[in-house]
PDB file of C-alpha atoms in Angstrom:
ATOM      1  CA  UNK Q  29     108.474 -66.840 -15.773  1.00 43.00           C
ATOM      2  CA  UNK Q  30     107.941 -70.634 -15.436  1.00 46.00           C
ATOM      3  CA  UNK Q  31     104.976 -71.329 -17.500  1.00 55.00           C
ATOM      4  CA  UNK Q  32     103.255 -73.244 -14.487  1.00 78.00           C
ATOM      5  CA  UNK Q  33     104.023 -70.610 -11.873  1.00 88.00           C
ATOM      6  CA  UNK Q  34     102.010 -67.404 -11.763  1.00 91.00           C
ATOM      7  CA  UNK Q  35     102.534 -64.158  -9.184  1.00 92.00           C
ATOM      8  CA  UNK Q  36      99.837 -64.201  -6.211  1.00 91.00           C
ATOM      9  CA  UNK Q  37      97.746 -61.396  -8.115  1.00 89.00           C
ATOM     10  CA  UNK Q  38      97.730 -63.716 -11.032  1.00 90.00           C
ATOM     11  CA  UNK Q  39      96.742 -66.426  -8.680  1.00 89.00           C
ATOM     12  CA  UNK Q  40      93.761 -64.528  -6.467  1.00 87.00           C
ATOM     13  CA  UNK Q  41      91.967 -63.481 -10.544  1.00 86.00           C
ATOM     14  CA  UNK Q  42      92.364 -67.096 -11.219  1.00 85.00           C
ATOM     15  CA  UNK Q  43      90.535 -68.465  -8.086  1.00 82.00           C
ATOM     16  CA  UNK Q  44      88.128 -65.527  -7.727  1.00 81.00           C
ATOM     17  CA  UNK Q  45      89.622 -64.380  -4.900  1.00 82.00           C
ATOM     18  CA  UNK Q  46      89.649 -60.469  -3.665  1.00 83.00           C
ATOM     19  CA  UNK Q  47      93.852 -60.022  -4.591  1.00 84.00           C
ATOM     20  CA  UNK Q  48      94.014 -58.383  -0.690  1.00 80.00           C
ATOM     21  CA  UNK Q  49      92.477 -61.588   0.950  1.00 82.00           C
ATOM     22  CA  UNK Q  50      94.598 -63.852  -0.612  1.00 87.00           C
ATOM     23  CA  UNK Q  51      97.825 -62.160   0.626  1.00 87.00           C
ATOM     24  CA  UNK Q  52      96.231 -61.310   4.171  1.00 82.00           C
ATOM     25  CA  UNK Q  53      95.955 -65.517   4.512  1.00 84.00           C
ATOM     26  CA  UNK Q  54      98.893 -66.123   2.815  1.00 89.00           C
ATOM     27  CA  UNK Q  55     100.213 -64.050   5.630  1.00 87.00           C
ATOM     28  CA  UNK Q  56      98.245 -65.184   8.440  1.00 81.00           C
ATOM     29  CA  UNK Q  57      99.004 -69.107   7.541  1.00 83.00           C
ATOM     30  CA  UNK Q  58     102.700 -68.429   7.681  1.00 88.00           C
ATOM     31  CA  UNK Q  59     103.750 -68.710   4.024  1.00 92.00           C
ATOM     32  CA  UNK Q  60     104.657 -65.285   3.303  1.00 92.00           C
ATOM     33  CA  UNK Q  61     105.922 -61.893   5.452  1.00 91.00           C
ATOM     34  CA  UNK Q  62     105.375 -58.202   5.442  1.00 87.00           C
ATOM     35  CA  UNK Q  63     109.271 -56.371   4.887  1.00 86.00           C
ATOM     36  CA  UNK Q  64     109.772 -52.995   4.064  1.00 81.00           C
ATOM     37  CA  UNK Q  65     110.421 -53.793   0.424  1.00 78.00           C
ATOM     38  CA  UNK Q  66     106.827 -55.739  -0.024  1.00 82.00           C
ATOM     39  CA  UNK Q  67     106.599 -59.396   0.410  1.00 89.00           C
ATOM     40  CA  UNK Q  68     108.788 -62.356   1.250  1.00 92.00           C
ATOM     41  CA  UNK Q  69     108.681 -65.845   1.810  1.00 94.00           C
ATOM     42  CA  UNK Q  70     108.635 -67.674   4.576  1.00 94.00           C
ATOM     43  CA  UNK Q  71     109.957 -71.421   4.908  1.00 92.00           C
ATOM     44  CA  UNK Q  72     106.757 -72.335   4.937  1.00 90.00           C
ATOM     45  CA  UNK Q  73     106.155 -70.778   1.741  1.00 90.00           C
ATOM     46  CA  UNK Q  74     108.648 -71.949  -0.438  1.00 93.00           C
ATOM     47  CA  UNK Q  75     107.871 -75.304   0.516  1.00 90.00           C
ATOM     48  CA  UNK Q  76     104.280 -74.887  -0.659  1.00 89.00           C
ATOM     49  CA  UNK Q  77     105.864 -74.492  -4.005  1.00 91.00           C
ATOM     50  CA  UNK Q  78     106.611 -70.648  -3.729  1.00 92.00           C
ATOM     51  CA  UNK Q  79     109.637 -68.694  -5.234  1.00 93.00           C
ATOM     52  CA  UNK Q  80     111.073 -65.843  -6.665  1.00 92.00           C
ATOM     53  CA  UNK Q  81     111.082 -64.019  -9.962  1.00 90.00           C
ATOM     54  CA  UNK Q  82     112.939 -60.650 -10.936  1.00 89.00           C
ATOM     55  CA  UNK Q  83     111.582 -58.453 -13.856  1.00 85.00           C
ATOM     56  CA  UNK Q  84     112.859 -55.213 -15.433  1.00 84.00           C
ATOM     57  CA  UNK Q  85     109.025 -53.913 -14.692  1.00 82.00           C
ATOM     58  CA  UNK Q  86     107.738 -55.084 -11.546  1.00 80.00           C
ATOM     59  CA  UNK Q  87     111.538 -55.971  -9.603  1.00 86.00           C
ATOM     60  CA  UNK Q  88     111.611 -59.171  -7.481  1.00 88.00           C
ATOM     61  CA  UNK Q  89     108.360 -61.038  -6.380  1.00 90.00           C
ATOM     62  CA  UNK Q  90     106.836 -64.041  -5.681  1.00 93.00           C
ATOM     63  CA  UNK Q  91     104.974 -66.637  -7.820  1.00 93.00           C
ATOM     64  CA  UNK Q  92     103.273 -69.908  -6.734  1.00 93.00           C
ATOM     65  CA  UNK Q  93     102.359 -72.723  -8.874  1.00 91.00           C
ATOM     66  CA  UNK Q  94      99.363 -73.117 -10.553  1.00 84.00           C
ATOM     67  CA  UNK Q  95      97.874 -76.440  -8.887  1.00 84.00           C
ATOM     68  CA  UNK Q  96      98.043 -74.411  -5.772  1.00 85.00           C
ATOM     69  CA  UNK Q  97      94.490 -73.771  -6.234  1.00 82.00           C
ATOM     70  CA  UNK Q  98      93.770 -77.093  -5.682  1.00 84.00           C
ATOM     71  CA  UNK Q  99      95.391 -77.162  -1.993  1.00 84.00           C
ATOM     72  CA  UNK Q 100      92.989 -77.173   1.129  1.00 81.00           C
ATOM     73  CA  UNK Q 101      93.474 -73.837   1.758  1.00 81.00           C
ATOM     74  CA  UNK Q 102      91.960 -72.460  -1.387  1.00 78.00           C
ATOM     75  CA  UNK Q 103      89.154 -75.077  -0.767  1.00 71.00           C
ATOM     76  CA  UNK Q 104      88.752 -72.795   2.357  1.00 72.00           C
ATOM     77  CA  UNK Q 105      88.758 -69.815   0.912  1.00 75.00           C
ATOM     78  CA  UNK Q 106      85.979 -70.526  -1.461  1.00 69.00           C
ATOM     79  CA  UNK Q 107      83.450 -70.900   1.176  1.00 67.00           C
ATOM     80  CA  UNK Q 108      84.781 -67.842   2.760  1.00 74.00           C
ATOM     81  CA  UNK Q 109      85.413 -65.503  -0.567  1.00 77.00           C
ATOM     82  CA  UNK Q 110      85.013 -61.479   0.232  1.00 84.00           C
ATOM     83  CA  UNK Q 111      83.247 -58.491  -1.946  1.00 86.00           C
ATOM     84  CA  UNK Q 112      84.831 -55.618  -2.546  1.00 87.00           C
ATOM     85  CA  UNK Q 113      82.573 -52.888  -3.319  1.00 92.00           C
ATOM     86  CA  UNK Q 114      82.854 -52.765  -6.386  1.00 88.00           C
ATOM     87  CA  UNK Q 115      82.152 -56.551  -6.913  1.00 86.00           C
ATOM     88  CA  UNK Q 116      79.394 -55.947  -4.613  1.00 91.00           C
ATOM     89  CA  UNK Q 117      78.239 -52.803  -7.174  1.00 92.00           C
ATOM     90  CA  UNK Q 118      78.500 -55.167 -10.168  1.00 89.00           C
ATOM     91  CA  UNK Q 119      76.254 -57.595  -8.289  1.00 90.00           C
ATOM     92  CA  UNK Q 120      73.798 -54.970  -7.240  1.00 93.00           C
ATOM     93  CA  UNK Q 121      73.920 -52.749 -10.591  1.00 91.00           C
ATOM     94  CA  UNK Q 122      75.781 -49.772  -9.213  1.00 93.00           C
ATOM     95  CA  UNK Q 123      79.235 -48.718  -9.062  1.00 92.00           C
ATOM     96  CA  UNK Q 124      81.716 -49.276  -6.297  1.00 92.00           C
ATOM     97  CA  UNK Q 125      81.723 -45.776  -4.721  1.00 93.00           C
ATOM     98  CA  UNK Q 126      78.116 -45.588  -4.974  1.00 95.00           C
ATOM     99  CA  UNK Q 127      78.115 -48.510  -2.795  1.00 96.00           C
ATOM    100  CA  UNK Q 128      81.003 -47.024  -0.563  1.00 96.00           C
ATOM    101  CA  UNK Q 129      78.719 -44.153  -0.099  1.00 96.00           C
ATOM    102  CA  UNK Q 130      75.847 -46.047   0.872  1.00 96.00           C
ATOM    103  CA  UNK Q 131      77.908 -48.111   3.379  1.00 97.00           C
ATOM    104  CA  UNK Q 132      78.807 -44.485   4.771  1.00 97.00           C
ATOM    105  CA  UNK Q 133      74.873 -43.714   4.601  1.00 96.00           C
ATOM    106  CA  UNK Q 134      74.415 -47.026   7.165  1.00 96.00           C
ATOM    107  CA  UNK Q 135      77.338 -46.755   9.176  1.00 96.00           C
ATOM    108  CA  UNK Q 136      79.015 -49.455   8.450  1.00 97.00           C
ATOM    109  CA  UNK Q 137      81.965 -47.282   6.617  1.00 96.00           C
ATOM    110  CA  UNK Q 138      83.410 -43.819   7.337  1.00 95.00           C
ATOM    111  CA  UNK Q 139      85.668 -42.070   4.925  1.00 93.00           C
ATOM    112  CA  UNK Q 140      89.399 -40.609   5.612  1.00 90.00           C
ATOM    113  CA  UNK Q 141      92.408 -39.253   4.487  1.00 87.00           C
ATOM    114  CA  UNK Q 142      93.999 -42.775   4.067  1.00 87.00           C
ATOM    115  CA  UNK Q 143      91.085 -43.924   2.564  1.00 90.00           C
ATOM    116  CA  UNK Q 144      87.950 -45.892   3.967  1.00 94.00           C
ATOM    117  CA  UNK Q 145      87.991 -47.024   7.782  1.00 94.00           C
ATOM    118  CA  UNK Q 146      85.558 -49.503   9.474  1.00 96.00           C
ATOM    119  CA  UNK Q 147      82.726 -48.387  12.345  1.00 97.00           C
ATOM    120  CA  UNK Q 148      81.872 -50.424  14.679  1.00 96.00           C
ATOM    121  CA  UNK Q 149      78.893 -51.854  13.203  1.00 96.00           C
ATOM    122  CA  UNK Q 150      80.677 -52.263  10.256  1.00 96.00           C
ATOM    123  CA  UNK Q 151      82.985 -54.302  12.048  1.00 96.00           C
ATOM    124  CA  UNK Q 152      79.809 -56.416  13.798  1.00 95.00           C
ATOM    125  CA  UNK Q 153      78.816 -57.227  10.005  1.00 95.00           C
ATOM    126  CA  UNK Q 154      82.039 -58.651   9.049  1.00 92.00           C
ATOM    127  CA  UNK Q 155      83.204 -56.444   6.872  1.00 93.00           C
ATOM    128  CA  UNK Q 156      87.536 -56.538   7.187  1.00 89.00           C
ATOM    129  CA  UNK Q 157      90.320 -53.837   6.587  1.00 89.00           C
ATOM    130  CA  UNK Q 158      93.073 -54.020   3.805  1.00 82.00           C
ATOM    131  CA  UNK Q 159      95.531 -51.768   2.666  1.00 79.00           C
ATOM    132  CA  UNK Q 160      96.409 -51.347  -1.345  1.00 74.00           C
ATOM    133  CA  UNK Q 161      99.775 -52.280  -1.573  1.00 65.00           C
ATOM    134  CA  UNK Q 162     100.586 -49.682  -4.714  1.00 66.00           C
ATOM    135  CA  UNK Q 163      98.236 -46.637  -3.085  1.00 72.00           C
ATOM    136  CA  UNK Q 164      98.730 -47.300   0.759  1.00 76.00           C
ATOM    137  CA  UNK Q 165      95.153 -46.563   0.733  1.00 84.00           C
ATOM    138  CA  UNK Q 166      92.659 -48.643   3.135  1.00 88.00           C
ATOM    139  CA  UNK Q 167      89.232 -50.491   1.445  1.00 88.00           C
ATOM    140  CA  UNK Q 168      86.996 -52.747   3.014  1.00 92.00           C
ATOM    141  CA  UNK Q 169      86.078 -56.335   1.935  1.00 90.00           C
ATOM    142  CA  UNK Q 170      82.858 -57.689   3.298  1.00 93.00           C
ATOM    143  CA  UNK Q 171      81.631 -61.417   3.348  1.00 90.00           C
ATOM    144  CA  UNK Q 172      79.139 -62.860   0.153  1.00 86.00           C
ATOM    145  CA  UNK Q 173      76.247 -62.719   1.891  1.00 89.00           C
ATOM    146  CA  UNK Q 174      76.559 -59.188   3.425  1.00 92.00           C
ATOM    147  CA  UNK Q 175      73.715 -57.781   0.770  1.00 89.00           C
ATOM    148  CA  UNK Q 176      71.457 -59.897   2.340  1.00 92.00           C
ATOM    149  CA  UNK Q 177      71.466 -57.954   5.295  1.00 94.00           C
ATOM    150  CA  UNK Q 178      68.430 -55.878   6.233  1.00 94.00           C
ATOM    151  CA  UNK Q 179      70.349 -52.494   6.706  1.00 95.00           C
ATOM    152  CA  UNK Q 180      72.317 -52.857   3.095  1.00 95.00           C
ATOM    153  CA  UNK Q 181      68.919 -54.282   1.387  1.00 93.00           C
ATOM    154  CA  UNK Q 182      66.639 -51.097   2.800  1.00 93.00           C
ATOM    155  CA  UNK Q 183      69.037 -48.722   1.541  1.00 94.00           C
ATOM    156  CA  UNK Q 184      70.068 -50.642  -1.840  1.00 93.00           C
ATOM    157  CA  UNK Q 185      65.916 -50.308  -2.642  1.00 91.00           C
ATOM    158  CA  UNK Q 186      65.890 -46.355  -1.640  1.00 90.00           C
ATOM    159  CA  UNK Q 187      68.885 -46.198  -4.346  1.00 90.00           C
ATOM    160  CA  UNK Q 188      67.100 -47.997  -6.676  1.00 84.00           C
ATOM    161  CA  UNK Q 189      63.388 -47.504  -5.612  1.00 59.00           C
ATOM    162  CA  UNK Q 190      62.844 -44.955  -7.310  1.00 50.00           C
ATOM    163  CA  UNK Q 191      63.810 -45.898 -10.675  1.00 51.00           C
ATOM    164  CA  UNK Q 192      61.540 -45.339 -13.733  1.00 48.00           C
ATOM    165  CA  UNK Q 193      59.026 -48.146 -14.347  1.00 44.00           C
ATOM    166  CA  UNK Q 194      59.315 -46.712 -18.242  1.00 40.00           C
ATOM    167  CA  UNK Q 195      62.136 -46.823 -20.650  1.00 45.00           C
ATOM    168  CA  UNK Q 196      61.235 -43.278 -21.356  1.00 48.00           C
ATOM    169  CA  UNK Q 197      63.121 -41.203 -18.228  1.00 48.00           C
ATOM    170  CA  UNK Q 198      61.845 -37.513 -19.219  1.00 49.00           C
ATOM    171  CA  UNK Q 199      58.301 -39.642 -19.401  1.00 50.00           C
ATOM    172  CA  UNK Q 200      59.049 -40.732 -16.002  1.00 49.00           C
ATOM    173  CA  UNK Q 201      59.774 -37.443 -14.746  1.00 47.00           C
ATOM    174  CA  UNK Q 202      56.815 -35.735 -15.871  1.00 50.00           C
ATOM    175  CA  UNK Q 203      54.518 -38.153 -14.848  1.00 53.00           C
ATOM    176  CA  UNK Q 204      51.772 -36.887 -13.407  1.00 55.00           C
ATOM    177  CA  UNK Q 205      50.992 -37.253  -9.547  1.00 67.00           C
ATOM    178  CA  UNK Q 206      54.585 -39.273  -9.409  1.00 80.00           C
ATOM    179  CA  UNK Q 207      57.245 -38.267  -6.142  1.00 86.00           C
ATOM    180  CA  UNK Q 208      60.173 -39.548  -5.765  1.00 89.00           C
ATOM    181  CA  UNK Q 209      61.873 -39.408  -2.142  1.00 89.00           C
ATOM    182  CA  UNK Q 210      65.036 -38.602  -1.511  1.00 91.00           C
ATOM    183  CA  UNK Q 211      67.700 -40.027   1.197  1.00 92.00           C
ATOM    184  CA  UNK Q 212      67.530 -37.057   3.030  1.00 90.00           C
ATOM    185  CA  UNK Q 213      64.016 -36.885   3.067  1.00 89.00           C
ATOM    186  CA  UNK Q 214      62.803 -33.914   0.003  1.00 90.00           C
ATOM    187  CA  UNK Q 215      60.103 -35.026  -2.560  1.00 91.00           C
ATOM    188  CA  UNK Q 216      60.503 -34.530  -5.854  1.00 90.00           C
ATOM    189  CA  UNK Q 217      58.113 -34.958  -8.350  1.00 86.00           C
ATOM    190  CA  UNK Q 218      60.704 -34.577 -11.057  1.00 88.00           C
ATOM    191  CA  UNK Q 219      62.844 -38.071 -11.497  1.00 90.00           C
ATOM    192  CA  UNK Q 220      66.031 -36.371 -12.882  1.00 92.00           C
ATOM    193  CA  UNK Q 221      66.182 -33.967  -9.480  1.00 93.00           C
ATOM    194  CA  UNK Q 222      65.637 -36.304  -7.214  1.00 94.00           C
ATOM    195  CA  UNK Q 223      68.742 -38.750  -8.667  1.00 94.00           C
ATOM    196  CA  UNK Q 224      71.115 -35.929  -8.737  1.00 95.00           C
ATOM    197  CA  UNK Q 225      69.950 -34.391  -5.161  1.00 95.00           C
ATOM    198  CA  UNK Q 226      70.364 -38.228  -4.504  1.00 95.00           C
ATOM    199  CA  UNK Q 227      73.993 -38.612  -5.628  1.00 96.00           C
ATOM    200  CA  UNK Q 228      74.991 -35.067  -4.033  1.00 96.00           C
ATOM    201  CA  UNK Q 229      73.594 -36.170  -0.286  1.00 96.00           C
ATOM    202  CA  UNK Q 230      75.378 -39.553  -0.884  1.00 96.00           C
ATOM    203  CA  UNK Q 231      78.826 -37.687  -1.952  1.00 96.00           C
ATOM    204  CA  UNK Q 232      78.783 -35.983   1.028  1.00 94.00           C
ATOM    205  CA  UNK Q 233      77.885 -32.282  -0.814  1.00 96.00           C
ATOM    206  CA  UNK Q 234      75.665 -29.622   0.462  1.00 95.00           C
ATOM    207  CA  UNK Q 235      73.717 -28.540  -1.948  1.00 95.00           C
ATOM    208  CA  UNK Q 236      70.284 -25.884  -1.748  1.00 93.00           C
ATOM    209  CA  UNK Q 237      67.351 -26.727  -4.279  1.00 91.00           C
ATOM    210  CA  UNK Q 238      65.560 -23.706  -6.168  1.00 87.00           C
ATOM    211  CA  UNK Q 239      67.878 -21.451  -4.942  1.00 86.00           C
ATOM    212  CA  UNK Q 240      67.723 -17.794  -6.174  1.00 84.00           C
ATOM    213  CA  UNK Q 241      70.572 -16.587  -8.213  1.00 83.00           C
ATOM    214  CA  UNK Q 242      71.723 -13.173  -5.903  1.00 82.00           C
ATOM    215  CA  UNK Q 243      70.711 -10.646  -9.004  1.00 80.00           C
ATOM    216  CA  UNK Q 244      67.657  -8.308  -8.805  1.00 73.00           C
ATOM    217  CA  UNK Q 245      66.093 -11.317 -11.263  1.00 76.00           C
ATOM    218  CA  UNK Q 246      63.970 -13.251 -10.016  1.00 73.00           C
ATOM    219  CA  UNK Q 247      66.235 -16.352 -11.469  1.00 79.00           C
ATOM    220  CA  UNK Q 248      65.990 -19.847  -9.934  1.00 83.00           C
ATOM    221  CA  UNK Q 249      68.813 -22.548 -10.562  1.00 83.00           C
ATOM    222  CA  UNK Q 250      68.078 -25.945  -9.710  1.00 88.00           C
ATOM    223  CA  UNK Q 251      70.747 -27.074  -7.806  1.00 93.00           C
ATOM    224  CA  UNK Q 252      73.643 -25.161  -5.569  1.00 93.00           C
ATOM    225  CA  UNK Q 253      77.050 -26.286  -4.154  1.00 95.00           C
ATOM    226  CA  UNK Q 254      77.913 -23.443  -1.438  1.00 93.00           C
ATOM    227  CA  UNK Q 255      80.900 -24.300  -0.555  1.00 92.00           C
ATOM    228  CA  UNK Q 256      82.303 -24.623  -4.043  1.00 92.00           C
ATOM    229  CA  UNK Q 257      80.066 -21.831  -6.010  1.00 90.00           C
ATOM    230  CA  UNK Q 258      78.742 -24.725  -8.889  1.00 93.00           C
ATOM    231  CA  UNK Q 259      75.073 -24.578  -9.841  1.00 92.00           C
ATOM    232  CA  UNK Q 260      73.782 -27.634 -11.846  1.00 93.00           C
ATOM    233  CA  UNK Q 261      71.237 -27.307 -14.301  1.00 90.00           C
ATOM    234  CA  UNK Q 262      69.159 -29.939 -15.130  1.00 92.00           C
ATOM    235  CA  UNK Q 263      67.959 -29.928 -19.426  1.00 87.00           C
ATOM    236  CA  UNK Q 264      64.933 -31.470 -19.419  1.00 80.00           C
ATOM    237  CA  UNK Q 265      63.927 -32.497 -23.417  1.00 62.00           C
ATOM    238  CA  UNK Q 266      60.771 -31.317 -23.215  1.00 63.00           C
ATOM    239  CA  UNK Q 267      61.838 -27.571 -21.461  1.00 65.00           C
ATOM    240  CA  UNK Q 268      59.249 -25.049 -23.324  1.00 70.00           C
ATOM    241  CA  UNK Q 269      60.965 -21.928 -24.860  1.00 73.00           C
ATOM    242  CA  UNK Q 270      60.567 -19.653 -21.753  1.00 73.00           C
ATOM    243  CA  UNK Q 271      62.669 -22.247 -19.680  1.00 74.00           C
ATOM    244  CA  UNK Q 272      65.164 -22.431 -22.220  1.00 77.00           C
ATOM    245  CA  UNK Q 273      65.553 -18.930 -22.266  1.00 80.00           C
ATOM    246  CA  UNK Q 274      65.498 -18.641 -18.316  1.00 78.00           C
ATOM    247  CA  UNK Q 275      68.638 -21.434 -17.806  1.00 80.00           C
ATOM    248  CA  UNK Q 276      70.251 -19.601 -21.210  1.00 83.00           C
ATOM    249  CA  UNK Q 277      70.142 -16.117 -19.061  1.00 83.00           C
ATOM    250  CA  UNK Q 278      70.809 -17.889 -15.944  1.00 83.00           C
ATOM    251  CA  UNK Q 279      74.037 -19.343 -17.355  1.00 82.00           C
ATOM    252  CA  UNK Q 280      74.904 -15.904 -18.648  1.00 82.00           C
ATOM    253  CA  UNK Q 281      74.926 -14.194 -15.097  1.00 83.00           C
ATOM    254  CA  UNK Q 282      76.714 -17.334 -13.824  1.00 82.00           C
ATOM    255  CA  UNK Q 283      79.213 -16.242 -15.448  1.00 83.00           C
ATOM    256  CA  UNK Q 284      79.472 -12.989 -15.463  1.00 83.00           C
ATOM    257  CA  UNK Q 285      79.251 -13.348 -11.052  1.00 85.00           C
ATOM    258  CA  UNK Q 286      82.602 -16.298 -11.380  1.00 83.00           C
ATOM    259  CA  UNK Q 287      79.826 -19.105 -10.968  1.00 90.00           C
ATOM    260  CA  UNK Q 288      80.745 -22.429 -12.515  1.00 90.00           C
ATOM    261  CA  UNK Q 289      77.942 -24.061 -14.216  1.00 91.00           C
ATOM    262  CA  UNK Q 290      77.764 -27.788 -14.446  1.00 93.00           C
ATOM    263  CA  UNK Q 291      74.978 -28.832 -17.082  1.00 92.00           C
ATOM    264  CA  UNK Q 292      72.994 -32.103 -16.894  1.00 94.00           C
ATOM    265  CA  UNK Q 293      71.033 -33.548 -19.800  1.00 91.00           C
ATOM    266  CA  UNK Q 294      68.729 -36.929 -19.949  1.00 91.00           C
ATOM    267  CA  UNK Q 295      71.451 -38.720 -21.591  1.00 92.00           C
ATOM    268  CA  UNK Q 296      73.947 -38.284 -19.089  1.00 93.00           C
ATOM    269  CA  UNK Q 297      71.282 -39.656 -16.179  1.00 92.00           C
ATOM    270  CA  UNK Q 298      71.793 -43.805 -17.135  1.00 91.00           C
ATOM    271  CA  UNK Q 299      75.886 -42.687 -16.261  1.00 92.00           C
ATOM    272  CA  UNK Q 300      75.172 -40.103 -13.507  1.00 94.00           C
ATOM    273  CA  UNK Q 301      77.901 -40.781 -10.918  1.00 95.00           C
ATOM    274  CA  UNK Q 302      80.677 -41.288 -13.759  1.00 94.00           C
ATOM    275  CA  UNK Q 303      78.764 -37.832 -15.288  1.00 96.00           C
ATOM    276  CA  UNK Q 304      79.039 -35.795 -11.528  1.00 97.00           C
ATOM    277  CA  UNK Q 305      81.755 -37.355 -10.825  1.00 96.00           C
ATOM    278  CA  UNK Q 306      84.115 -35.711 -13.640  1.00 96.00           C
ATOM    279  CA  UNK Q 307      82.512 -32.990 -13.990  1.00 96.00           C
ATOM    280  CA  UNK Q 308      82.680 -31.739 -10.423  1.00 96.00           C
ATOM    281  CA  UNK Q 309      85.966 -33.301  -9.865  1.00 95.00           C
ATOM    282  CA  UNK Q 310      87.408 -30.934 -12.874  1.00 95.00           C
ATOM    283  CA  UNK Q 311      85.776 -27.659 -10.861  1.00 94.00           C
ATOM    284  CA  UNK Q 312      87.399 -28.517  -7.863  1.00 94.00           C
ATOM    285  CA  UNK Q 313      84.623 -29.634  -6.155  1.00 95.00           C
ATOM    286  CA  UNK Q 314      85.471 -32.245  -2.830  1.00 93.00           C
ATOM    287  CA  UNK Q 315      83.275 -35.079  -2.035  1.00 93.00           C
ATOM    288  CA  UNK Q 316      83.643 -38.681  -1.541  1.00 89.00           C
TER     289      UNK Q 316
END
């Protein structure tokens, strides 16, 4: 490649740009076209510097120069940049489907088959449909200042509300006369059950709380997934012997009745939708 030409995907992580945006202008100013083999260039285009390269990897595509960042359009972009979610997450301190889910929460997002389609409101608060060119899957990219907007900030401070005000988190959970609400409207005075029953009402999941194992025992576990058999255990670090024992005999019965068991510990709480999100993806377990 021409050491002063890049491809556009080299281009949009140069300028900061969301990689979809830049081709959906690029496309709506003329300078490039949608064919059934990808992109080509217009007229227009090539004489804004565009051409062609061909590699063994990646086949034949197009690369721009790099003072192209320094043309009016990009000027215009820059004052009109889009957040993906994740970008948005990284901004916010969570990760880009947590934010996808809370979108969902607000109904600004609904999820499909092809991926993540607009409502109406989301529409209404600018948020714009792309498709991933290698997945054919739809995301959403919505304008800079769409965090500041009431709806996203109410439910980014439920996320995050109820966050420990100690480094300690088993502290935090134990504390006494503490409750911790969740989306769907359960207190909790334990911190560690309400962020998982959070992240299971935000996947989409129906789960039961302190639901009976179905033995003559009178065995609780602390969290079930109907539709997919899991329980989750939560391993507090200060459990006494006797609740030990209980989840050790409750774990034993799991599996003697096909339940899976998915176990959650404090240090798996700072990482909990990577954690849940492995875990319950390796069971089988379908949620968004």
């Amino acid at each position: 490649m021409s050491s002063d030409k890049i491809s556009t995907s080299a281009l949009a992580k140069l300028g900061e740009i969301p990689v979809q945006q830049l081709f959906s202008v690029l496309k709506d100013y003329g300078w490039i076209r949608k064919t059934d083999d990808g992109w080509a260039l217009t007229g227009k285009g090539e004489f804004e510097g565009g051409s062609y390269i061909t590699s063994k990897r990646y086949g034949r595509y197009i690369v721009w120069p790099n003072s192209l960042l320094e043309h009016p359009l990009f000027q215009a972009l820059e004052s009109n940049k889009l957040l993906s979610a994740s970008a948005l997450g990284r901004i916010e301190g969570f990760s880009g489907r947590e934010i996808n889910r809370m979108l969902v929460e607000i109904a600004w997002l609904r999820p499909s088959s092809r991926g993540w389609e607009l409502t109406e409101r989301g529409i209404a608060e600018g948020g714009q449909l792309f498709e991933n060119q290698q997945s054919s899957l739809s995301y959403v990219l919505w304008p800079e200042d769409v965090r500041h907007r009431p709806a996203l900030k109410r439910i980014l401070q439920q996320c995050r509300n109820s966050e420990p005000e100690v480094d300690d988190l088993f502290a935090a959970s134990q504390s006494p006369g503490r409750e911790w609400r969740s989306l769907d409207g359960v207190v909790y005075k334990n911190h560690a059950h309400w962020a998982i029953a959070q992240w299971l009402y935000l996947a989409g999941l129906r789960y039961a709380i302190y639901r009976s194992l179905p033995v003559a025992e009178n065995l609780v576990g602390d969290f079930y997934l109907p539709q997919s058999g899991v329980y989750i255990e939560y391993w507090g670090g200060d459990d006494h012997s006797d609740a030990i024992s209980a989840r050790m005999r409750r774990a034993e019965l799991c599996k003697k009745l096909g339940f899976a068991v998915l176990d959650v510990h404090p240090d798996d709480l700072p990482n909990l939708d990577d954690y849940l999100s492995r875990h319950l993806q390796a069971l089988g377990v379908d949620f968004y």
